[in-house]
XYZ file of C-alpha atoms in Angstrom:
643
model
C 108.568 114.835 155.176
C 111.836 117.455 156.137
C 115.150 116.614 154.859
C 115.827 114.205 157.365
C 114.703 110.702 158.077
C 115.225 109.227 154.092
C 114.784 105.671 155.325
C 110.811 105.150 155.700
C 110.143 107.219 152.669
C 112.617 105.253 150.508
C 111.775 101.846 152.115
C 108.226 102.707 151.423
C 108.886 103.814 147.654
C 110.832 100.566 147.089
C 107.990 98.113 148.553
C 104.888 99.942 146.752
C 106.989 100.249 143.346
C 107.548 96.580 143.486
C 104.202 95.679 144.524
C 102.874 97.548 141.574
C 104.968 96.069 139.221
C 104.057 92.627 140.416
C 100.431 93.173 139.655
C 100.879 95.767 136.407
C 103.506 93.118 134.665
C 104.403 89.857 136.120
C 106.768 89.033 133.080
C 108.304 92.547 133.877
C 108.606 91.959 137.329
C 110.535 88.370 136.777
C 113.387 90.108 134.995
C 113.942 92.377 137.879
C 117.563 92.759 139.484
C 117.632 89.787 141.720
C 118.832 91.292 144.634
C 116.043 94.403 144.456
C 113.181 91.563 144.601
C 115.217 89.747 147.430
C 115.747 93.145 149.740
C 112.500 94.920 148.207
C 114.965 97.861 147.973
C 115.662 100.276 145.204
C 118.871 101.584 146.608
C 122.013 100.416 147.840
C 124.398 100.408 150.709
C 124.733 103.418 152.428
C 127.707 105.871 150.953
C 130.572 106.097 153.775
C 131.748 108.487 155.194
C 135.132 108.561 153.093
C 133.018 108.320 149.858
C 131.297 111.598 150.876
C 134.478 113.411 151.975
C 135.686 112.699 148.639
C 132.870 114.082 147.115
C 133.142 117.075 148.634
C 136.824 117.679 148.227
C 136.117 117.202 144.301
C 133.743 119.718 144.565
C 135.886 122.235 146.263
C 138.117 121.388 143.518
C 135.608 122.701 141.093
C 135.849 126.213 142.757
C 132.586 125.298 144.743
C 132.756 126.479 148.038
C 129.348 125.970 149.468
C 128.550 123.028 151.727
C 126.958 119.637 150.258
C 123.221 120.128 150.254
C 121.752 118.432 153.885
C 119.001 116.775 151.902
C 121.961 115.137 149.244
C 124.048 114.338 152.251
C 121.521 112.648 154.588
C 120.390 110.795 151.265
C 123.897 109.236 150.410
C 124.256 108.443 154.047
C 121.204 106.181 153.333
C 121.825 104.870 150.090
C 124.765 105.446 147.431
C 122.543 106.274 144.406
C 118.678 104.827 143.267
C 117.359 103.089 140.892
C 113.883 104.262 139.289
C 113.595 107.902 140.181
C 109.942 108.429 138.420
C 109.044 107.354 134.919
C 112.624 108.501 133.053
C 115.452 108.518 135.320
C 116.578 104.647 135.802
C 119.754 105.591 138.098
C 120.722 108.307 140.142
C 124.435 108.538 140.590
C 126.218 107.717 144.059
C 128.731 109.626 145.864
C 131.780 108.531 143.651
C 129.956 109.398 140.146
C 128.349 112.873 141.025
C 130.514 115.165 138.803
C 130.187 118.273 136.493
C 127.658 118.326 133.846
C 129.641 120.416 131.386
C 126.733 121.629 129.323
C 127.618 118.936 126.231
C 124.784 120.327 124.031
C 126.029 124.156 124.582
C 122.613 125.368 126.230
C 123.661 127.936 128.573
C 124.806 129.823 124.862
C 121.102 129.244 123.684
C 119.691 130.562 126.692
C 121.662 133.473 126.820
C 120.653 134.652 123.256
C 117.264 135.504 125.215
C 118.736 136.983 128.285
C 118.065 141.188 128.394
C 119.561 143.596 131.264
C 115.934 143.331 132.675
C 115.936 139.844 132.992
C 114.243 138.505 136.377
C 116.638 136.544 138.732
C 115.420 133.290 137.906
C 116.181 133.566 134.444
C 119.961 134.897 135.224
C 120.353 131.837 137.330
C 119.017 129.199 134.981
C 121.742 130.587 132.428
C 124.486 130.199 134.630
C 123.463 126.773 135.686
C 124.305 124.796 132.544
C 127.779 125.703 133.277
C 128.236 125.094 136.652
C 125.725 122.192 137.716
C 126.370 118.353 138.944
C 124.947 115.608 136.907
C 122.891 113.370 139.122
C 121.412 111.209 136.522
C 123.178 108.195 134.980
C 120.688 106.242 133.375
C 117.507 107.929 131.759
C 115.180 108.466 128.932
C 116.956 111.832 127.506
C 116.522 113.092 130.918
C 119.276 115.289 132.962
C 118.797 115.660 136.714
C 121.185 118.699 137.908
C 122.202 120.062 141.007
C 122.862 123.911 141.027
C 125.442 125.008 143.227
C 124.674 128.562 142.500
C 121.083 128.593 143.227
C 121.226 128.001 147.343
C 118.596 128.378 149.747
C 118.652 130.171 153.058
C 118.815 126.378 154.346
C 121.440 125.673 152.601
C 119.713 123.604 149.899
C 120.785 123.346 146.348
C 118.269 123.598 143.646
C 117.786 120.658 141.553
C 116.950 121.427 137.463
C 115.393 118.454 135.696
C 116.049 118.566 131.622
C 113.991 116.570 129.766
C 115.332 116.851 126.444
C 112.851 115.430 124.243
C 110.116 117.490 125.916
C 111.406 121.241 124.192
C 110.566 123.072 127.565
C 112.555 124.738 129.729
C 114.145 122.818 132.917
C 111.745 122.030 135.678
C 113.035 123.385 139.128
C 112.883 121.799 142.604
C 113.994 124.106 145.711
C 116.109 121.014 146.920
C 117.112 117.793 146.319
C 114.231 116.226 148.849
C 111.519 118.118 146.902
C 112.752 116.433 143.497
C 112.717 112.651 145.144
C 109.132 113.510 147.026
C 108.060 114.539 143.587
C 109.554 111.818 141.519
C 107.809 109.294 144.344
C 104.431 110.923 143.486
C 105.248 110.861 139.705
C 105.866 107.173 139.999
C 102.071 106.963 140.981
C 101.185 109.537 138.229
C 102.251 107.337 135.380
C 100.840 104.457 137.033
C 97.312 105.227 137.488
C 96.014 104.960 133.935
C 96.752 101.497 133.830
C 94.249 99.111 135.292
C 97.005 96.488 136.361
C 98.715 99.155 138.200
C 97.630 98.234 141.903
C 99.240 98.110 145.712
C 98.160 98.669 148.945
C 98.471 102.280 148.719
C 96.330 102.682 145.525
C 93.369 100.391 147.273
C 93.813 102.534 150.409
C 93.673 105.892 148.092
C 90.827 104.507 146.139
C 88.790 103.254 148.894
C 89.044 106.859 150.769
C 88.453 108.594 147.564
C 84.791 106.593 147.330
C 84.249 107.425 151.065
C 84.879 111.127 150.025
C 82.533 110.914 147.016
C 79.778 110.032 149.587
C 81.034 112.929 151.911
C 80.821 115.288 149.013
C 77.328 114.531 148.016
C 76.286 115.094 151.422
C 77.650 118.654 151.224
C 80.837 117.954 153.217
C 83.029 119.815 150.134
C 86.393 120.838 151.773
C 87.134 117.250 153.285
C 86.137 115.757 150.013
C 88.613 118.029 148.195
C 91.712 117.329 150.620
C 91.238 113.762 149.668
C 90.667 113.956 145.985
C 93.503 116.602 145.704
C 95.695 113.532 148.131
C 94.633 110.532 145.633
C 94.817 113.046 142.798
C 98.576 113.837 143.553
C 99.489 110.141 143.498
C 97.670 109.473 139.813
C 94.322 108.019 140.906
C 92.439 108.954 137.907
C 88.794 109.121 139.703
C 90.067 111.425 141.950
C 90.906 113.712 139.291
C 87.621 113.432 137.770
C 85.558 113.875 140.683
C 87.621 117.016 141.942
C 87.543 118.665 138.399
C 83.674 119.087 138.427
C 83.983 120.453 141.649
C 86.666 122.799 140.770
C 84.804 124.057 137.870
C 81.579 124.896 139.876
C 84.157 126.800 142.401
C 85.193 129.185 139.565
C 89.030 127.270 138.800
C 87.796 126.013 135.366
C 90.015 123.281 134.063
C 89.308 120.104 131.762
C 86.795 117.131 133.257
C 88.665 114.105 131.892
C 85.632 112.241 130.309
C 86.159 110.005 127.355
C 84.704 111.768 124.290
C 81.662 109.681 123.611
C 78.278 111.379 122.734
C 76.489 108.103 124.035
C 77.827 109.089 127.496
C 75.454 111.927 129.069
C 78.000 112.945 131.361
C 80.446 113.900 128.499
C 77.386 115.243 126.211
C 75.437 116.725 128.746
C 78.149 118.493 131.211
C 81.662 118.351 129.651
C 81.098 119.077 125.767
C 79.165 122.359 126.683
C 81.698 123.222 128.856
C 84.463 122.607 126.203
C 82.779 124.476 123.510
C 82.156 127.317 125.342
C 85.788 127.765 126.341
C 86.718 127.029 122.579
C 84.376 129.729 121.499
C 85.292 132.420 124.211
C 89.022 131.938 123.362
C 88.068 132.545 119.461
C 89.080 128.822 118.532
C 89.164 128.226 115.041
C 89.867 124.590 115.128
C 86.505 123.017 115.786
C 87.894 119.709 115.461
C 89.814 119.906 119.059
C 85.710 120.026 120.281
C 84.187 117.667 118.051
C 86.503 114.675 118.310
C 88.599 112.462 116.317
C 87.467 112.325 112.318
C 87.233 108.275 112.071
C 84.044 106.676 110.603
C 83.066 105.223 114.064
C 82.742 108.620 115.446
C 81.058 110.289 112.845
C 77.665 110.345 114.485
C 79.334 111.809 117.564
C 80.839 114.564 115.567
C 77.431 115.488 114.178
C 75.762 115.632 117.464
C 78.775 117.444 118.941
C 78.556 119.837 116.035
C 74.806 120.874 116.849
C 76.094 121.668 120.748
C 78.794 123.871 119.658
C 76.790 125.691 117.246
C 74.011 125.957 119.836
C 76.910 127.415 122.183
C 77.977 129.978 119.708
C 74.217 131.214 118.605
C 73.884 131.602 122.812
C 70.677 129.363 122.390
C 71.884 126.331 124.352
C 69.860 125.113 126.883
C 71.480 122.897 129.558
C 69.147 120.025 130.569
C 69.021 117.418 133.692
C 66.783 114.871 134.638
C 64.029 114.576 137.038
C 62.878 117.450 139.423
C 66.234 119.668 139.394
C 65.550 119.489 134.996
C 62.539 120.759 135.924
C 63.915 123.286 137.954
C 66.048 124.282 135.189
C 63.665 125.167 133.083
C 61.868 127.536 135.267
C 64.724 129.027 136.506
C 65.808 129.606 132.936
C 62.826 131.553 132.419
C 63.245 133.661 135.112
C 66.612 134.709 134.125
C 65.690 135.206 130.759
C 63.801 138.401 131.664
C 66.362 139.554 134.217
C 65.318 138.220 137.848
C 68.508 136.072 138.425
C 68.036 136.027 142.056
C 64.876 134.308 141.913
C 66.308 131.806 139.340
C 68.946 131.092 141.526
C 66.374 130.468 144.134
C 64.576 128.278 142.570
C 67.940 125.982 141.174
C 69.115 126.182 145.031
C 65.561 124.859 146.124
C 66.126 121.699 143.995
C 69.543 120.962 144.521
C 68.567 117.968 146.995
C 66.625 116.351 144.167
C 69.780 116.181 141.855
C 70.253 113.127 139.916
C 73.451 112.088 138.688
C 74.206 110.385 135.535
C 76.501 107.672 137.226
C 78.502 107.134 140.351
C 81.247 109.239 138.986
C 79.038 112.226 138.553
C 78.927 114.727 141.752
C 77.161 117.891 140.531
C 75.484 119.649 137.723
C 78.698 121.190 136.619
C 77.231 121.714 133.122
C 75.002 124.564 134.218
C 77.907 127.011 133.447
C 77.416 126.464 130.149
C 73.841 127.679 129.678
C 73.884 131.002 128.285
C 71.456 132.453 131.148
C 72.248 130.321 133.560
C 75.843 130.004 133.428
C 76.374 133.393 134.316
C 73.689 133.151 137.579
C 75.740 130.225 139.004
C 78.446 132.485 140.286
C 81.418 130.509 142.392
C 79.896 131.775 145.702
C 76.954 130.076 144.627
C 78.916 127.082 143.128
C 79.906 126.737 146.866
C 76.463 127.078 148.267
C 75.155 124.318 145.691
C 78.261 122.049 146.433
C 77.909 122.333 150.488
C 74.132 121.302 150.019
C 73.350 117.688 150.302
C 72.171 115.866 146.799
C 71.734 112.642 145.089
C 69.783 111.281 147.909
C 72.234 112.127 150.403
C 71.373 113.955 153.778
C 73.807 116.139 155.538
C 75.737 114.533 158.600
C 74.000 117.170 161.147
C 70.772 118.606 160.844
C 70.741 121.788 159.564
C 69.534 124.781 161.390
C 65.614 125.163 160.087
C 65.234 128.422 162.141
C 67.899 130.070 160.191
C 66.209 133.617 159.074
C 65.700 133.986 155.269
C 67.735 136.638 153.654
C 66.001 139.923 153.569
C 65.738 140.551 149.923
C 66.531 144.671 148.873
C 65.646 145.831 145.540
C 68.564 146.645 143.054
C 66.761 150.139 142.523
C 68.376 152.427 140.022
C 71.203 154.683 141.661
C 73.564 151.947 141.203
C 74.116 152.721 137.590
C 76.299 155.599 138.923
C 78.592 153.327 140.061
C 82.130 152.524 138.670
C 82.754 149.371 137.245
C 86.094 147.531 136.854
C 85.372 145.938 133.729
C 85.863 148.724 131.001
C 82.923 147.686 128.967
C 80.423 148.655 131.970
C 81.957 151.954 132.846
C 78.666 153.304 130.862
C 79.440 157.032 129.641
C 75.926 157.211 128.952
C 72.314 154.912 129.174
C 68.904 155.590 128.232
C 65.583 153.258 129.381
C 62.315 152.774 129.378
C 60.062 151.039 132.036
C 56.476 150.068 131.409
C 54.142 148.970 134.141
C 51.944 145.907 133.779
C 53.081 144.672 130.465
C 54.815 141.477 129.691
C 58.632 142.176 128.262
C 57.161 140.182 124.893
C 54.878 142.793 124.899
C 57.118 145.598 125.338
C 59.055 144.126 122.538
C 56.422 144.044 120.203
C 55.345 147.688 120.867
C 59.114 149.044 120.663
C 60.839 146.857 118.396
C 61.875 147.083 114.735
C 62.445 143.346 114.318
C 61.866 139.877 116.509
C 63.873 139.385 119.724
C 67.245 138.408 119.082
C 69.060 135.594 121.303
C 70.038 136.574 124.836
C 73.356 138.696 125.104
C 75.722 140.061 127.799
C 76.890 143.928 127.481
C 80.102 142.780 126.453
C 78.808 140.613 123.646
C 76.386 143.424 122.018
C 79.433 145.077 119.744
C 80.105 141.338 117.800
C 76.518 140.586 116.887
C 75.897 140.799 113.289
C 72.798 142.678 113.239
C 74.472 145.090 115.708
C 76.853 146.302 113.112
C 75.987 149.867 111.285
C 74.637 149.945 108.050
C 76.875 151.426 105.010
C 74.067 154.337 104.943
C 72.632 155.902 108.041
C 72.813 155.608 112.245
C 72.798 152.128 113.695
C 69.389 151.036 114.922
C 69.250 151.395 118.659
C 69.847 148.140 120.059
C 68.301 147.445 124.006
C 68.372 144.534 126.112
C 64.900 143.669 127.498
C 63.537 142.104 130.788
C 61.085 142.608 133.602
C 61.261 143.186 137.405
C 58.535 143.719 140.065
C 55.784 144.327 137.567
C 57.581 146.445 135.281
C 59.305 145.811 131.938
C 62.126 147.357 130.784
C 64.421 148.353 127.677
C 67.686 149.465 128.165
C 70.221 150.810 125.789
C 74.007 151.442 126.756
C 75.514 154.399 125.440
C 78.429 152.513 124.290
C 77.382 152.314 120.460
C 78.366 155.344 118.583
C 76.438 156.485 115.662
C 77.696 155.063 112.434
C 77.410 158.413 110.421
C 79.416 160.884 113.174
C 81.400 158.218 114.966
C 80.094 159.782 118.242
C 77.001 158.836 120.407
C 73.896 160.561 119.022
C 73.775 164.035 121.024
C 70.805 164.381 122.856
C 68.007 166.839 121.044
C 64.875 167.834 122.719
C 63.248 169.269 119.433
C 63.954 165.744 117.943
C 63.151 163.278 120.753
C 60.498 161.139 119.739
C 59.298 160.446 123.373
C 59.106 156.792 123.550
C 57.656 156.450 127.037
C 54.680 158.080 125.691
C 53.812 155.729 122.652
C 54.501 152.763 124.951
C 52.054 154.011 127.758
C 48.750 153.093 125.954
C 46.691 151.522 128.608
C 49.339 151.665 131.532
C 52.410 153.924 132.708
C 55.898 154.044 131.375
C 58.925 156.308 132.322
C 61.486 157.226 130.362
C 65.090 158.204 131.179
C 68.299 159.472 129.383
C 71.379 160.303 131.221
C 74.731 161.309 129.752
C 77.539 163.629 131.152
C 76.022 167.406 131.826
C 72.374 165.831 131.135
C 69.461 163.996 132.987
C 66.097 163.998 131.178
C 62.939 162.360 132.985
C 59.244 161.745 131.551
C 56.234 159.977 132.878
C 53.709 159.034 130.434
C 50.467 157.584 130.920
C 47.752 155.980 128.578
C 49.492 157.429 125.514
C 50.054 160.976 126.855
C 52.778 162.582 128.784
C 51.850 163.747 132.291
C 55.309 165.487 133.280
C 58.644 165.712 132.024
C 61.756 167.996 133.025
C 65.426 168.226 131.267
C 68.746 169.204 133.036
C 71.117 169.898 130.143
C 74.203 171.880 131.945
C 72.699 175.233 132.484
C 69.284 174.654 130.753
C 66.330 173.560 132.275
C 62.800 172.408 130.713
C 59.938 171.538 132.562
C 56.151 170.110 131.524
C 53.274 169.032 133.354
C 52.742 169.029 137.344
C 56.208 167.452 138.498
C 55.836 165.996 142.067
C 57.702 167.460 144.560
C 60.109 164.361 145.249
C 61.217 164.784 141.647
C 61.670 168.426 141.442
C 64.595 169.380 139.359
C 65.634 172.248 141.770
C 65.303 169.623 144.365
C 67.700 166.776 142.684
C 69.960 169.386 140.726
C 70.432 172.481 143.010
C 73.328 173.803 140.823
C 72.044 176.466 138.502
C 75.326 175.050 136.551
C 73.943 171.940 135.667
C 74.367 168.241 136.971
C 77.248 167.808 139.073
C 80.380 166.175 138.007
C 80.960 163.450 140.526
C 77.527 161.991 139.442
C 75.837 162.909 143.025
C 73.022 164.790 141.526
C 72.041 161.922 138.891
C 72.120 159.280 141.791
C 69.625 161.542 143.667
C 67.347 161.884 140.558
C 67.800 157.641 140.074
C 67.095 157.279 143.895
C 63.811 159.259 143.879
C 62.448 157.952 140.712
C 62.890 154.353 142.152
C 61.057 155.493 145.673
C 58.263 157.270 143.600
C 57.502 154.289 141.443
C 58.788 151.562 143.330
C 60.831 150.527 140.342
C 64.188 148.934 139.692
C 66.658 147.560 137.256
C 68.497 144.143 137.729
C 72.100 145.096 138.297
C 73.283 141.391 137.922
C 71.368 140.727 134.892
C 72.207 144.261 133.266
C 76.309 143.869 134.466
C 76.895 140.413 134.396
C 74.018 138.078 132.785
C 72.302 137.736 129.490
C 69.358 139.664 128.244
C 67.243 139.145 124.879
C 68.248 141.797 122.345
C 65.547 144.363 120.799
C 66.351 146.333 117.729
C 64.449 149.481 118.800
C 62.408 152.327 117.428
C 64.692 155.556 116.811
C 64.878 157.842 120.005
C 65.598 160.910 118.009
C 63.661 161.753 114.473
C 65.818 162.162 111.785
C 66.966 166.125 110.770
C 66.018 167.310 107.514
C 69.123 168.368 105.302
C 67.952 171.815 105.641
C 67.738 172.013 109.259
C 71.097 170.247 109.770
C 72.625 172.901 107.475
C 70.641 175.543 109.555
C 72.027 174.326 112.818
C 75.615 173.906 111.608
C 75.553 177.515 110.575
C 73.597 178.462 113.642
C 76.545 177.009 115.990
C 79.323 178.965 113.755
C 77.853 182.440 114.252
C 77.604 181.909 117.957
C 81.181 180.655 117.968
C 82.076 183.627 116.006
C 80.183 185.929 118.770
C 81.899 184.767 121.468
């Protein structure tokens, strides 16, 4: 609203405040000051030029040489003070009563204790503010409104600080008196929004616009709806906050969705609670009662049901559910995501969004999807926006969509992406190994390769904390692979982030002890094996239980067996006799050639971001007898001495 034209804002504020008070509590309204009700004005007569000049003279007498802030001057010229500035300030001073604050509680000394030589400018200003501020609040609930002549903007405005003595928090800062007053106008609505009797022309208009925006949101008109929800939310309309929170969740902004914690409400039980539980688990929360709800007799059943949801979230076995056709699509999409086809899972979900059914009028999107351990990672903020811009719940778009728009071309991920640097530390793989087996289901691969049952799904960053992933007291850790399938090939992928329990290092590649897992897995089909670590690339192709060909490039040593196709020739892929290039270009070339030769791919999103079932697998290296280990140690020692 700028720094001029106080009249329209203050007149509107007065009339809306009085109308809301009359509707909310008629008894309190009757006790109001007679002049306020008669004149419909929370202010007073304007301050005269003499009063303002006297104020400026008093300020100069305090050693303050900066001019009176423009917004305060304009305010005083409109009204010499103000009643009910927000919820805890009952009277703001006029020109005659504005004076030094004086720091009666010694706050400056308290804040100075936490000030060091590297403190930012805003902290330095705050410390000095207590001693030089002017007091604007005359009557309040332990709330000081302070005007700081030492914190002046380029526009000549002085900062305003609001110190709520009962809060134990730092003072809130406003860039100007005008900004403070505008926020107090909004606070009047924010504080009244939860009361059913709080109503006036503005609230009725806002609620009508919120309902129109809700329907627009269901038609896919997302941004316009968000603007309305934001405006209404700033003025305390609770329904706007509930609707906006659902949209922000799917857009990646997170936050709390305000729904009463009752398990008989499907919106809470199926959408809100799982996300609350997920956040609790991610934050390492110890107080489960914060998720389970109040410990009261009438809430006992709710706590028990909420506890079951929390347990499934912790175990990564929770399954999001939704009514109708969209719910059936969720089941289908989850099965695709389980084995790594996250793009296929999203296509199934996206196609079903128009048939999504809400639980009630205040439900505008299936935001609880984000709590599903398999589908949550699939719904990225970009896809969340796509979901929210799709008409749903029986609504149709305002304008027909272009049905001739070409479908996006799906490009296979291939294998070369494994060489690309990832910003997340847990995905900067310093080694990896995997097997690909053709024309078998991942469940069958798990039966052939596993040393135990498939464990719940996990992301790579979660593997370290799994109970069965911790090494035993004796012997090396059992290898752990994540299992999936893509384009007719099942895979078992193991990242090289997990050190051997005995040595504290990754198990070193040893060709004489390699178990050739792909050979055992290839009965009745084909299997590919890849092992990479710095300075090493091993590849093998097996068919029907026999190894057809293989090669190993380990620094300057090379081994080849069988008739290797020309496209996979080590001499072509690794031309430097000294070994694989340090910039991973040779590795990339070998992976791309493997992907092209066999038309294979590993799902990048699923392995980097999604979750896949975890399988304890058979060892890739045979255990070395103690005698051999000692001999190997002596051999190494002798070679070093010879050098």
